[in-house]
């Protein structure tokens, strides 16, 4: 959020606003509290890919994405009503939120749902972990304050090696669904593009992070409602588990998770809070294997570890030298 990364499946247009109000000092009791919430957030976002997979068993990908943003928006609007906070104001702000909604919600959520029609949820979660790599590469071009360094280039190269390892490049990518994997990687690319747009247009916009993100999800709901009406047929039935999966994906994986992340950013700072990104593929892979019975080959966890190492390396900044 404060670095050119996507912290997870749900990214907020208000990230910069939340980071600006960060206070990293906490009491010992507070530290225990944020660690518990950090773990819960990691599990919720890690399981999001499993929920997408289950949702697509009964609903079209656009409908899964629509349910996700709809129930996420309802969760955040409920928070706003309790707090008596208004939604953002101004046509300019809503215009920027519309673009942010397309880049950070509508497009990536739809792409991940389409990807999981043909690839395992664990692979989708690993592809999501490439967002920090995409973000670092883009920010070095689009953001003047992010200068390229040898360490960052090494991180990008290591991350690319990890992607090749996950895909089994030495076998000529045999056994890998190229279309589904491309959708997942493109979804991961959407997040940093959206983040850069947000940083350039919405940083410092009046309104709380919850209000801005609630508005963003409301716009995404309208976008996906239109797309779903044009390209899909209304579902004829509502099976229990796929329906509950979509509701949980939205209310928990999008609404509650964003609210929880803002608290972490405020308490422990954006750098620590964004570390949740590195736990998501681990949990997504574990959930896919244990719950859905997905097959796991050695190159998948090894490649994921290489990707995460590259992402971490690409985001480290050299410690400034002390001058006398």
PDB file of C-alpha atoms in Angstrom:
ATOM      1  CA  UNK A   1       0.000   0.000   0.000  1.00  0.00           C
ATOM      2  CA  UNK A   2       2.684   2.453   0.875  1.00  0.00           C
ATOM      3  CA  UNK A   3       5.025   0.609  -1.449  1.00  0.00           C
ATOM      4  CA  UNK A   4       4.241  -0.249  -5.041  1.00  0.00           C
ATOM      5  CA  UNK A   5       2.628  -3.553  -4.233  1.00  0.00           C
ATOM      6  CA  UNK A   6      -0.783  -5.104  -4.014  1.00  0.00           C
ATOM      7  CA  UNK A   7      -1.248  -6.389  -0.502  1.00  0.00           C
ATOM      8  CA  UNK A   8      -3.757  -8.921  -1.438  1.00  0.00           C
ATOM      9  CA  UNK A   9      -6.879  -9.790  -3.382  1.00  0.00           C
ATOM     10  CA  UNK A  10      -8.614  -6.637  -2.288  1.00  0.00           C
ATOM     11  CA  UNK A  11      -6.830  -3.320  -2.748  1.00  0.00           C
ATOM     12  CA  UNK A  12      -8.089   0.041  -1.569  1.00  0.00           C
ATOM     13  CA  UNK A  13      -8.143   3.406  -3.248  1.00  0.00           C
ATOM     14  CA  UNK A  14      -7.600   4.895   0.210  1.00  0.00           C
ATOM     15  CA  UNK A  15      -4.310   3.152   0.929  1.00  0.00           C
ATOM     16  CA  UNK A  16      -2.251   6.309   0.727  1.00  0.00           C
ATOM     17  CA  UNK A  17      -4.646   8.109   3.057  1.00  0.00           C
ATOM     18  CA  UNK A  18      -4.372   5.288   5.580  1.00  0.00           C
ATOM     19  CA  UNK A  19      -0.597   5.245   5.349  1.00  0.00           C
ATOM     20  CA  UNK A  20      -0.418   8.982   5.903  1.00  0.00           C
ATOM     21  CA  UNK A  21      -2.051   8.612   9.307  1.00  0.00           C
ATOM     22  CA  UNK A  22       0.206   5.778  10.400  1.00  0.00           C
ATOM     23  CA  UNK A  23       1.403   5.616  13.993  1.00  0.00           C
ATOM     24  CA  UNK A  24       3.877   2.814  14.562  1.00  0.00           C
ATOM     25  CA  UNK A  25       4.054   3.032  18.354  1.00  0.00           C
ATOM     26  CA  UNK A  26       1.987   0.414  20.172  1.00  0.00           C
ATOM     27  CA  UNK A  27       1.789  -1.019  23.658  1.00  0.00           C
ATOM     28  CA  UNK A  28       2.672  -4.608  24.452  1.00  0.00           C
ATOM     29  CA  UNK A  29      -1.007  -5.638  24.686  1.00  0.00           C
ATOM     30  CA  UNK A  30      -1.640  -3.917  21.371  1.00  0.00           C
ATOM     31  CA  UNK A  31       1.182  -5.872  19.770  1.00  0.00           C
ATOM     32  CA  UNK A  32      -0.459  -9.152  20.741  1.00  0.00           C
ATOM     33  CA  UNK A  33      -3.721  -7.840  19.348  1.00  0.00           C
ATOM     34  CA  UNK A  34      -2.336  -6.806  15.961  1.00  0.00           C
ATOM     35  CA  UNK A  35      -0.507 -10.114  15.572  1.00  0.00           C
ATOM     36  CA  UNK A  36      -3.769 -11.985  15.997  1.00  0.00           C
ATOM     37  CA  UNK A  37      -5.480  -9.755  13.447  1.00  0.00           C
ATOM     38  CA  UNK A  38      -2.497 -10.081  11.104  1.00  0.00           C
ATOM     39  CA  UNK A  39      -2.872 -13.870  11.252  1.00  0.00           C
ATOM     40  CA  UNK A  40      -6.638 -13.663  10.683  1.00  0.00           C
ATOM     41  CA  UNK A  41      -6.139 -11.337   7.710  1.00  0.00           C
ATOM     42  CA  UNK A  42      -3.584 -13.705   6.189  1.00  0.00           C
ATOM     43  CA  UNK A  43      -5.972 -16.639   6.522  1.00  0.00           C
ATOM     44  CA  UNK A  44      -8.966 -14.711   5.145  1.00  0.00           C
ATOM     45  CA  UNK A  45      -7.093 -13.483   2.074  1.00  0.00           C
ATOM     46  CA  UNK A  46      -5.345 -16.825   1.611  1.00  0.00           C
ATOM     47  CA  UNK A  47      -8.681 -18.647   1.592  1.00  0.00           C
ATOM     48  CA  UNK A  48     -10.139 -16.151  -0.892  1.00  0.00           C
ATOM     49  CA  UNK A  49      -8.785 -18.172  -3.804  1.00  0.00           C
ATOM     50  CA  UNK A  50     -10.466 -21.316  -2.493  1.00  0.00           C
ATOM     51  CA  UNK A  51     -13.743 -19.397  -2.158  1.00  0.00           C
ATOM     52  CA  UNK A  52     -13.424 -18.163  -5.748  1.00  0.00           C
ATOM     53  CA  UNK A  53     -12.923 -21.741  -6.922  1.00  0.00           C
ATOM     54  CA  UNK A  54     -16.016 -22.969  -5.084  1.00  0.00           C
ATOM     55  CA  UNK A  55     -18.051 -19.994  -6.310  1.00  0.00           C
ATOM     56  CA  UNK A  56     -17.256 -20.702  -9.951  1.00  0.00           C
ATOM     57  CA  UNK A  57     -18.746 -24.198  -9.579  1.00  0.00           C
ATOM     58  CA  UNK A  58     -22.225 -22.645  -9.748  1.00  0.00           C
ATOM     59  CA  UNK A  59     -21.818 -19.086 -10.997  1.00  0.00           C
ATOM     60  CA  UNK A  60     -20.202 -17.405 -13.975  1.00  0.00           C
ATOM     61  CA  UNK A  61     -16.906 -15.623 -13.233  1.00  0.00           C
ATOM     62  CA  UNK A  62     -18.462 -12.177 -13.664  1.00  0.00           C
ATOM     63  CA  UNK A  63     -21.188 -13.173 -11.195  1.00  0.00           C
ATOM     64  CA  UNK A  64     -18.626 -14.340  -8.639  1.00  0.00           C
ATOM     65  CA  UNK A  65     -16.827 -11.008  -8.966  1.00  0.00           C
ATOM     66  CA  UNK A  66     -20.152  -9.156  -8.712  1.00  0.00           C
ATOM     67  CA  UNK A  67     -21.121 -10.967  -5.531  1.00  0.00           C
ATOM     68  CA  UNK A  68     -17.698 -10.255  -4.102  1.00  0.00           C
ATOM     69  CA  UNK A  69     -17.845  -6.479  -4.529  1.00  0.00           C
ATOM     70  CA  UNK A  70     -21.563  -6.312  -3.655  1.00  0.00           C
ATOM     71  CA  UNK A  71     -21.208  -7.981  -0.268  1.00  0.00           C
ATOM     72  CA  UNK A  72     -17.930  -6.173   0.343  1.00  0.00           C
ATOM     73  CA  UNK A  73     -19.648  -2.850  -0.328  1.00  0.00           C
ATOM     74  CA  UNK A  74     -22.549  -3.773   1.962  1.00  0.00           C
ATOM     75  CA  UNK A  75     -20.111  -4.619   4.760  1.00  0.00           C
ATOM     76  CA  UNK A  76     -18.291  -1.298   4.475  1.00  0.00           C
ATOM     77  CA  UNK A  77     -21.498   0.716   4.124  1.00  0.00           C
ATOM     78  CA  UNK A  78     -22.700  -0.909   7.343  1.00  0.00           C
ATOM     79  CA  UNK A  79     -19.516   0.299   9.044  1.00  0.00           C
ATOM     80  CA  UNK A  80     -20.085   3.805   7.695  1.00  0.00           C
ATOM     81  CA  UNK A  81     -23.655   3.826   8.999  1.00  0.00           C
ATOM     82  CA  UNK A  82     -22.508   2.770  12.466  1.00  0.00           C
ATOM     83  CA  UNK A  83     -19.805   5.456  12.448  1.00  0.00           C
ATOM     84  CA  UNK A  84     -22.140   7.969  10.803  1.00  0.00           C
ATOM     85  CA  UNK A  85     -19.519   8.768   8.192  1.00  0.00           C
ATOM     86  CA  UNK A  86     -20.529  10.140   4.783  1.00  0.00           C
ATOM     87  CA  UNK A  87     -19.513   8.753   1.422  1.00  0.00           C
ATOM     88  CA  UNK A  88     -16.998  10.738  -0.663  1.00  0.00           C
ATOM     89  CA  UNK A  89     -18.217  13.888  -2.374  1.00  0.00           C
ATOM     90  CA  UNK A  90     -17.402  15.573  -5.659  1.00  0.00           C
ATOM     91  CA  UNK A  91     -17.691  14.408  -9.258  1.00  0.00           C
ATOM     92  CA  UNK A  92     -13.922  14.477  -9.680  1.00  0.00           C
ATOM     93  CA  UNK A  93     -13.419  12.139  -6.727  1.00  0.00           C
ATOM     94  CA  UNK A  94     -16.077   9.732  -7.990  1.00  0.00           C
ATOM     95  CA  UNK A  95     -14.528   9.819 -11.434  1.00  0.00           C
ATOM     96  CA  UNK A  96     -11.175   8.739 -10.020  1.00  0.00           C
ATOM     97  CA  UNK A  97     -12.887   6.130  -7.859  1.00  0.00           C
ATOM     98  CA  UNK A  98     -14.493   4.698 -11.001  1.00  0.00           C
ATOM     99  CA  UNK A  99     -11.091   4.149 -12.604  1.00  0.00           C
ATOM    100  CA  UNK A 100      -9.700   2.779  -9.341  1.00  0.00           C
ATOM    101  CA  UNK A 101     -12.654   0.395  -9.072  1.00  0.00           C
ATOM    102  CA  UNK A 102     -11.992  -0.890 -12.598  1.00  0.00           C
ATOM    103  CA  UNK A 103      -8.279  -1.440 -11.991  1.00  0.00           C
ATOM    104  CA  UNK A 104      -8.355  -2.684  -8.408  1.00  0.00           C
ATOM    105  CA  UNK A 105     -11.628  -4.591  -8.218  1.00  0.00           C
ATOM    106  CA  UNK A 106     -13.651  -5.128 -11.386  1.00  0.00           C
ATOM    107  CA  UNK A 107     -10.826  -6.295 -13.665  1.00  0.00           C
ATOM    108  CA  UNK A 108      -8.647  -8.348 -11.274  1.00  0.00           C
ATOM    109  CA  UNK A 109     -11.576 -10.000  -9.465  1.00  0.00           C
ATOM    110  CA  UNK A 110     -13.078 -11.053 -12.806  1.00  0.00           C
ATOM    111  CA  UNK A 111      -9.730 -12.246 -14.153  1.00  0.00           C
ATOM    112  CA  UNK A 112      -8.996 -14.377 -11.098  1.00  0.00           C
ATOM    113  CA  UNK A 113     -12.467 -15.938 -11.335  1.00  0.00           C
ATOM    114  CA  UNK A 114     -11.937 -16.750 -15.020  1.00  0.00           C
ATOM    115  CA  UNK A 115      -8.446 -18.064 -14.279  1.00  0.00           C
ATOM    116  CA  UNK A 116      -9.734 -20.516 -11.692  1.00  0.00           C
ATOM    117  CA  UNK A 117     -12.015 -22.141 -14.225  1.00  0.00           C
ATOM    118  CA  UNK A 118      -8.908 -23.890 -15.554  1.00  0.00           C
ATOM    119  CA  UNK A 119      -6.103 -23.581 -12.980  1.00  0.00           C
ATOM    120  CA  UNK A 120      -5.906 -24.644  -9.312  1.00  0.00           C
ATOM    121  CA  UNK A 121      -6.696 -22.086  -6.637  1.00  0.00           C
ATOM    122  CA  UNK A 122      -3.178 -22.606  -5.258  1.00  0.00           C
ATOM    123  CA  UNK A 123      -1.619 -21.490  -8.551  1.00  0.00           C
ATOM    124  CA  UNK A 124      -3.891 -18.435  -8.632  1.00  0.00           C
ATOM    125  CA  UNK A 125      -2.709 -17.516  -5.131  1.00  0.00           C
ATOM    126  CA  UNK A 126       0.909 -17.847  -6.188  1.00  0.00           C
ATOM    127  CA  UNK A 127       0.314 -15.696  -9.274  1.00  0.00           C
ATOM    128  CA  UNK A 128      -1.149 -13.049  -6.959  1.00  0.00           C
ATOM    129  CA  UNK A 129       2.188 -12.967  -5.148  1.00  0.00           C
ATOM    130  CA  UNK A 130       3.813 -11.533  -8.282  1.00  0.00           C
ATOM    131  CA  UNK A 131       2.018  -8.205  -7.688  1.00  0.00           C
ATOM    132  CA  UNK A 132       4.940  -6.714  -5.712  1.00  0.00           C
ATOM    133  CA  UNK A 133       7.265  -7.601  -8.587  1.00  0.00           C
ATOM    134  CA  UNK A 134       4.993  -5.993 -11.170  1.00  0.00           C
ATOM    135  CA  UNK A 135       4.590  -3.018  -8.860  1.00  0.00           C
ATOM    136  CA  UNK A 136       8.304  -2.491  -8.388  1.00  0.00           C
ATOM    137  CA  UNK A 137       8.976  -2.730 -12.116  1.00  0.00           C
ATOM    138  CA  UNK A 138       6.205  -0.244 -12.926  1.00  0.00           C
ATOM    139  CA  UNK A 139       7.033   2.176 -10.135  1.00  0.00           C
ATOM    140  CA  UNK A 140      10.622   2.519 -11.276  1.00  0.00           C
ATOM    141  CA  UNK A 141       9.200   3.854 -14.531  1.00  0.00           C
ATOM    142  CA  UNK A 142       6.095   5.729 -13.366  1.00  0.00           C
ATOM    143  CA  UNK A 143       7.163   7.102  -9.971  1.00  0.00           C
ATOM    144  CA  UNK A 144      10.185   9.352  -9.884  1.00  0.00           C
ATOM    145  CA  UNK A 145      10.926   8.658  -6.192  1.00  0.00           C
ATOM    146  CA  UNK A 146      11.421   4.925  -6.816  1.00  0.00           C
ATOM    147  CA  UNK A 147      14.908   4.747  -8.280  1.00  0.00           C
ATOM    148  CA  UNK A 148      16.251   1.488  -9.719  1.00  0.00           C
ATOM    149  CA  UNK A 149      19.009  -0.167  -7.693  1.00  0.00           C
ATOM    150  CA  UNK A 150      21.033  -3.327  -8.118  1.00  0.00           C
ATOM    151  CA  UNK A 151      19.140  -4.895  -5.246  1.00  0.00           C
ATOM    152  CA  UNK A 152      15.781  -4.178  -6.843  1.00  0.00           C
ATOM    153  CA  UNK A 153      16.874  -5.480 -10.218  1.00  0.00           C
ATOM    154  CA  UNK A 154      18.161  -8.626  -8.487  1.00  0.00           C
ATOM    155  CA  UNK A 155      14.797  -9.022  -6.770  1.00  0.00           C
ATOM    156  CA  UNK A 156      12.923  -8.691 -10.046  1.00  0.00           C
ATOM    157  CA  UNK A 157      15.187 -11.244 -11.695  1.00  0.00           C
ATOM    158  CA  UNK A 158      14.788 -13.662  -8.795  1.00  0.00           C
ATOM    159  CA  UNK A 159      11.021 -13.255  -8.877  1.00  0.00           C
ATOM    160  CA  UNK A 160      10.936 -13.949 -12.629  1.00  0.00           C
ATOM    161  CA  UNK A 161      12.978 -17.102 -11.988  1.00  0.00           C
ATOM    162  CA  UNK A 162      10.396 -18.131  -9.422  1.00  0.00           C
ATOM    163  CA  UNK A 163       7.575 -17.715 -11.942  1.00  0.00           C
ATOM    164  CA  UNK A 164       9.437 -19.931 -14.421  1.00  0.00           C
ATOM    165  CA  UNK A 165       9.948 -22.507 -11.667  1.00  0.00           C
ATOM    166  CA  UNK A 166       6.255 -22.577 -10.766  1.00  0.00           C
ATOM    167  CA  UNK A 167       5.308 -22.987 -14.426  1.00  0.00           C
ATOM    168  CA  UNK A 168       7.888 -25.746 -15.002  1.00  0.00           C
ATOM    169  CA  UNK A 169       9.726 -23.978 -17.810  1.00  0.00           C
ATOM    170  CA  UNK A 170      12.241 -26.840 -18.203  1.00  0.00           C
ATOM    171  CA  UNK A 171       9.337 -29.061 -19.319  1.00  0.00           C
ATOM    172  CA  UNK A 172       8.237 -26.546 -21.921  1.00  0.00           C
ATOM    173  CA  UNK A 173       5.336 -25.443 -19.667  1.00  0.00           C
ATOM    174  CA  UNK A 174       3.617 -28.768 -20.325  1.00  0.00           C
ATOM    175  CA  UNK A 175       0.666 -29.407 -18.061  1.00  0.00           C
ATOM    176  CA  UNK A 176       0.138 -25.691 -17.408  1.00  0.00           C
ATOM    177  CA  UNK A 177      -2.999 -24.029 -18.687  1.00  0.00           C
ATOM    178  CA  UNK A 178      -1.524 -21.021 -20.425  1.00  0.00           C
ATOM    179  CA  UNK A 179      -4.800 -19.123 -20.712  1.00  0.00           C
ATOM    180  CA  UNK A 180      -5.789 -19.468 -17.069  1.00  0.00           C
ATOM    181  CA  UNK A 181      -2.294 -18.665 -15.827  1.00  0.00           C
ATOM    182  CA  UNK A 182      -2.129 -15.607 -18.067  1.00  0.00           C
ATOM    183  CA  UNK A 183      -5.436 -14.383 -16.634  1.00  0.00           C
ATOM    184  CA  UNK A 184      -4.099 -14.760 -13.091  1.00  0.00           C
ATOM    185  CA  UNK A 185      -0.838 -12.971 -13.872  1.00  0.00           C
ATOM    186  CA  UNK A 186      -2.744 -10.183 -15.638  1.00  0.00           C
ATOM    187  CA  UNK A 187      -4.967  -9.841 -12.561  1.00  0.00           C
ATOM    188  CA  UNK A 188      -1.863  -9.477 -10.411  1.00  0.00           C
ATOM    189  CA  UNK A 189      -0.590  -6.796 -12.793  1.00  0.00           C
ATOM    190  CA  UNK A 190      -3.834  -4.813 -12.425  1.00  0.00           C
ATOM    191  CA  UNK A 191      -3.173  -4.121  -8.746  1.00  0.00           C
ATOM    192  CA  UNK A 192       0.049  -2.092  -9.055  1.00  0.00           C
ATOM    193  CA  UNK A 193      -1.306  -0.231 -12.098  1.00  0.00           C
ATOM    194  CA  UNK A 194      -4.317   0.724 -10.035  1.00  0.00           C
ATOM    195  CA  UNK A 195      -2.167   1.628  -7.059  1.00  0.00           C
ATOM    196  CA  UNK A 196      -0.020   3.976  -9.147  1.00  0.00           C
ATOM    197  CA  UNK A 197      -3.178   5.615 -10.494  1.00  0.00           C
ATOM    198  CA  UNK A 198      -4.531   6.031  -6.966  1.00  0.00           C
ATOM    199  CA  UNK A 199      -1.275   7.493  -5.749  1.00  0.00           C
ATOM    200  CA  UNK A 200      -1.325  10.070  -8.525  1.00  0.00           C
ATOM    201  CA  UNK A 201      -4.995  11.023  -8.257  1.00  0.00           C
ATOM    202  CA  UNK A 202      -6.511  10.172  -4.875  1.00  0.00           C
ATOM    203  CA  UNK A 203      -3.716  10.621  -2.342  1.00  0.00           C
ATOM    204  CA  UNK A 204      -4.849  13.223   0.161  1.00  0.00           C
ATOM    205  CA  UNK A 205      -8.484  13.104  -0.930  1.00  0.00           C
ATOM    206  CA  UNK A 206     -10.817  14.083   1.946  1.00  0.00           C
ATOM    207  CA  UNK A 207     -12.635  11.189   3.551  1.00  0.00           C
ATOM    208  CA  UNK A 208     -11.781   8.158   5.631  1.00  0.00           C
ATOM    209  CA  UNK A 209     -10.244   5.046   4.029  1.00  0.00           C
ATOM    210  CA  UNK A 210     -13.457   3.121   4.711  1.00  0.00           C
ATOM    211  CA  UNK A 211     -15.581   5.786   2.992  1.00  0.00           C
ATOM    212  CA  UNK A 212     -13.346   5.931  -0.078  1.00  0.00           C
ATOM    213  CA  UNK A 213     -13.125   2.171  -0.373  1.00  0.00           C
ATOM    214  CA  UNK A 214     -16.849   1.760   0.229  1.00  0.00           C
ATOM    215  CA  UNK A 215     -17.501   4.176  -2.624  1.00  0.00           C
ATOM    216  CA  UNK A 216     -14.987   2.344  -4.792  1.00  0.00           C
ATOM    217  CA  UNK A 217     -16.720  -0.998  -4.201  1.00  0.00           C
ATOM    218  CA  UNK A 218     -20.124   0.545  -4.882  1.00  0.00           C
ATOM    219  CA  UNK A 219     -18.883   1.747  -8.279  1.00  0.00           C
ATOM    220  CA  UNK A 220     -17.358  -1.668  -8.994  1.00  0.00           C
ATOM    221  CA  UNK A 221     -20.711  -3.253  -8.137  1.00  0.00           C
ATOM    222  CA  UNK A 222     -22.404  -1.094 -10.780  1.00  0.00           C
ATOM    223  CA  UNK A 223     -19.702  -1.919 -13.324  1.00  0.00           C
ATOM    224  CA  UNK A 224     -19.962  -5.657 -12.765  1.00  0.00           C
ATOM    225  CA  UNK A 225     -23.761  -5.585 -12.651  1.00  0.00           C
ATOM    226  CA  UNK A 226     -23.734  -4.075 -16.144  1.00  0.00           C
ATOM    227  CA  UNK A 227     -21.132  -6.510 -17.464  1.00  0.00           C
ATOM    228  CA  UNK A 228     -22.924  -9.496 -15.937  1.00  0.00           C
ATOM    229  CA  UNK A 229     -26.238  -8.412 -17.444  1.00  0.00           C
ATOM    230  CA  UNK A 230     -24.642  -8.136 -20.886  1.00  0.00           C
ATOM    231  CA  UNK A 231     -22.501 -11.284 -20.947  1.00  0.00           C
ATOM    232  CA  UNK A 232     -24.078 -13.794 -18.573  1.00  0.00           C
ATOM    233  CA  UNK A 233     -27.470 -15.297 -17.898  1.00  0.00           C
ATOM    234  CA  UNK A 234     -29.145 -14.979 -14.523  1.00  0.00           C
ATOM    235  CA  UNK A 235     -28.504 -18.043 -12.336  1.00  0.00           C
ATOM    236  CA  UNK A 236     -31.399 -20.500 -12.229  1.00  0.00           C
ATOM    237  CA  UNK A 237     -30.494 -21.842  -8.778  1.00  0.00           C
ATOM    238  CA  UNK A 238     -28.463 -20.828  -5.752  1.00  0.00           C
ATOM    239  CA  UNK A 239     -26.563 -23.868  -4.432  1.00  0.00           C
ATOM    240  CA  UNK A 240     -25.662 -23.575  -0.762  1.00  0.00           C
ATOM    241  CA  UNK A 241     -21.872 -23.839  -0.691  1.00  0.00           C
ATOM    242  CA  UNK A 242     -21.073 -21.754  -3.790  1.00  0.00           C
ATOM    243  CA  UNK A 243     -23.496 -19.084  -2.561  1.00  0.00           C
ATOM    244  CA  UNK A 244     -21.991 -19.026   0.938  1.00  0.00           C
ATOM    245  CA  UNK A 245     -18.528 -18.893  -0.632  1.00  0.00           C
ATOM    246  CA  UNK A 246     -19.379 -15.790  -2.658  1.00  0.00           C
ATOM    247  CA  UNK A 247     -20.968 -14.106   0.373  1.00  0.00           C
ATOM    248  CA  UNK A 248     -17.934 -14.882   2.535  1.00  0.00           C
ATOM    249  CA  UNK A 249     -15.595 -13.775  -0.256  1.00  0.00           C
ATOM    250  CA  UNK A 250     -17.266 -10.374  -0.287  1.00  0.00           C
ATOM    251  CA  UNK A 251     -18.228  -9.733   3.332  1.00  0.00           C
ATOM    252  CA  UNK A 252     -15.078 -11.230   4.876  1.00  0.00           C
ATOM    253  CA  UNK A 253     -12.425 -11.328   2.146  1.00  0.00           C
ATOM    254  CA  UNK A 254     -13.199  -7.849   0.841  1.00  0.00           C
ATOM    255  CA  UNK A 255     -15.193  -5.891   3.413  1.00  0.00           C
ATOM    256  CA  UNK A 256     -13.934  -7.069   6.800  1.00  0.00           C
ATOM    257  CA  UNK A 257     -10.403  -7.705   5.540  1.00  0.00           C
ATOM    258  CA  UNK A 258      -9.969  -4.136   4.273  1.00  0.00           C
ATOM    259  CA  UNK A 259     -11.295  -2.747   7.536  1.00  0.00           C
ATOM    260  CA  UNK A 260      -8.855  -4.951   9.452  1.00  0.00           C
ATOM    261  CA  UNK A 261      -5.955  -3.943   7.237  1.00  0.00           C
ATOM    262  CA  UNK A 262      -6.544  -0.244   7.863  1.00  0.00           C
ATOM    263  CA  UNK A 263      -6.256  -0.917  11.583  1.00  0.00           C
ATOM    264  CA  UNK A 264      -2.953  -2.701  11.036  1.00  0.00           C
ATOM    265  CA  UNK A 265      -1.578   0.129   8.902  1.00  0.00           C
ATOM    266  CA  UNK A 266      -2.497   2.623  11.604  1.00  0.00           C
ATOM    267  CA  UNK A 267      -1.054   0.581  14.462  1.00  0.00           C
ATOM    268  CA  UNK A 268       2.124  -0.972  13.084  1.00  0.00           C
ATOM    269  CA  UNK A 269       2.777   0.950   9.868  1.00  0.00           C
ATOM    270  CA  UNK A 270       2.327   0.096   6.186  1.00  0.00           C
ATOM    271  CA  UNK A 271       5.615  -1.803   5.854  1.00  0.00           C
ATOM    272  CA  UNK A 272       4.678  -4.368   8.491  1.00  0.00           C
ATOM    273  CA  UNK A 273       1.034  -4.507   7.404  1.00  0.00           C
ATOM    274  CA  UNK A 274       1.898  -5.267   3.782  1.00  0.00           C
ATOM    275  CA  UNK A 275       3.911  -8.318   4.872  1.00  0.00           C
ATOM    276  CA  UNK A 276       0.588 -10.140   4.775  1.00  0.00           C
ATOM    277  CA  UNK A 277       1.227 -10.409   1.024  1.00  0.00           C
ATOM    278  CA  UNK A 278       3.903 -13.028   1.647  1.00  0.00           C
ATOM    279  CA  UNK A 279       1.639 -15.340   3.650  1.00  0.00           C
ATOM    280  CA  UNK A 280      -1.233 -15.395   1.148  1.00  0.00           C
ATOM    281  CA  UNK A 281       0.263 -17.901  -1.362  1.00  0.00           C
ATOM    282  CA  UNK A 282       1.314 -20.224   1.453  1.00  0.00           C
ATOM    283  CA  UNK A 283      -2.210 -20.319   2.864  1.00  0.00           C
ATOM    284  CA  UNK A 284      -3.822 -20.459  -0.584  1.00  0.00           C
ATOM    285  CA  UNK A 285      -1.671 -23.458  -1.515  1.00  0.00           C
ATOM    286  CA  UNK A 286      -2.339 -25.234   1.785  1.00  0.00           C
ATOM    287  CA  UNK A 287      -6.090 -24.636   1.493  1.00  0.00           C
ATOM    288  CA  UNK A 288      -6.182 -25.830  -2.111  1.00  0.00           C
ATOM    289  CA  UNK A 289      -4.343 -29.049  -1.305  1.00  0.00           C
ATOM    290  CA  UNK A 290      -6.080 -29.923   1.978  1.00  0.00           C
ATOM    291  CA  UNK A 291      -9.631 -28.748   1.241  1.00  0.00           C
ATOM    292  CA  UNK A 292      -9.973 -29.105  -2.532  1.00  0.00           C
ATOM    293  CA  UNK A 293      -7.525 -31.970  -3.005  1.00  0.00           C
ATOM    294  CA  UNK A 294      -5.446 -30.093  -5.581  1.00  0.00           C
ATOM    295  CA  UNK A 295      -2.210 -31.743  -6.667  1.00  0.00           C
ATOM    296  CA  UNK A 296       1.046 -30.213  -5.498  1.00  0.00           C
ATOM    297  CA  UNK A 297       4.319 -30.763  -7.305  1.00  0.00           C
ATOM    298  CA  UNK A 298       7.685 -29.837  -5.840  1.00  0.00           C
ATOM    299  CA  UNK A 299       8.216 -26.912  -8.213  1.00  0.00           C
ATOM    300  CA  UNK A 300       5.070 -25.102  -6.995  1.00  0.00           C
ATOM    301  CA  UNK A 301       6.148 -24.415  -3.378  1.00  0.00           C
ATOM    302  CA  UNK A 302       9.793 -23.961  -4.413  1.00  0.00           C
ATOM    303  CA  UNK A 303       8.846 -21.452  -7.100  1.00  0.00           C
ATOM    304  CA  UNK A 304       6.508 -19.666  -4.701  1.00  0.00           C
ATOM    305  CA  UNK A 305       9.328 -19.305  -2.171  1.00  0.00           C
ATOM    306  CA  UNK A 306      11.602 -17.872  -4.877  1.00  0.00           C
ATOM    307  CA  UNK A 307       8.893 -15.399  -5.949  1.00  0.00           C
ATOM    308  CA  UNK A 308       8.397 -14.209  -2.378  1.00  0.00           C
ATOM    309  CA  UNK A 309      12.136 -13.884  -1.834  1.00  0.00           C
ATOM    310  CA  UNK A 310      12.416 -11.819  -4.999  1.00  0.00           C
ATOM    311  CA  UNK A 311       9.464  -9.651  -3.984  1.00  0.00           C
ATOM    312  CA  UNK A 312      10.970  -9.026  -0.558  1.00  0.00           C
ATOM    313  CA  UNK A 313      14.381  -8.230  -2.045  1.00  0.00           C
ATOM    314  CA  UNK A 314      12.934  -5.850  -4.623  1.00  0.00           C
ATOM    315  CA  UNK A 315      11.215  -3.818  -1.911  1.00  0.00           C
ATOM    316  CA  UNK A 316      14.126  -3.457   0.494  1.00  0.00           C
ATOM    317  CA  UNK A 317      15.792  -0.106   0.608  1.00  0.00           C
ATOM    318  CA  UNK A 318      19.452   0.389   1.450  1.00  0.00           C
ATOM    319  CA  UNK A 319      20.103   1.929   4.840  1.00  0.00           C
ATOM    320  CA  UNK A 320      21.355   5.485   4.411  1.00  0.00           C
ATOM    321  CA  UNK A 321      24.928   6.003   5.506  1.00  0.00           C
ATOM    322  CA  UNK A 322      25.489   8.107   8.555  1.00  0.00           C
ATOM    323  CA  UNK A 323      27.618  11.171   8.026  1.00  0.00           C
ATOM    324  CA  UNK A 324      29.717  12.746  10.696  1.00  0.00           C
TER     325      UNK A 324
END
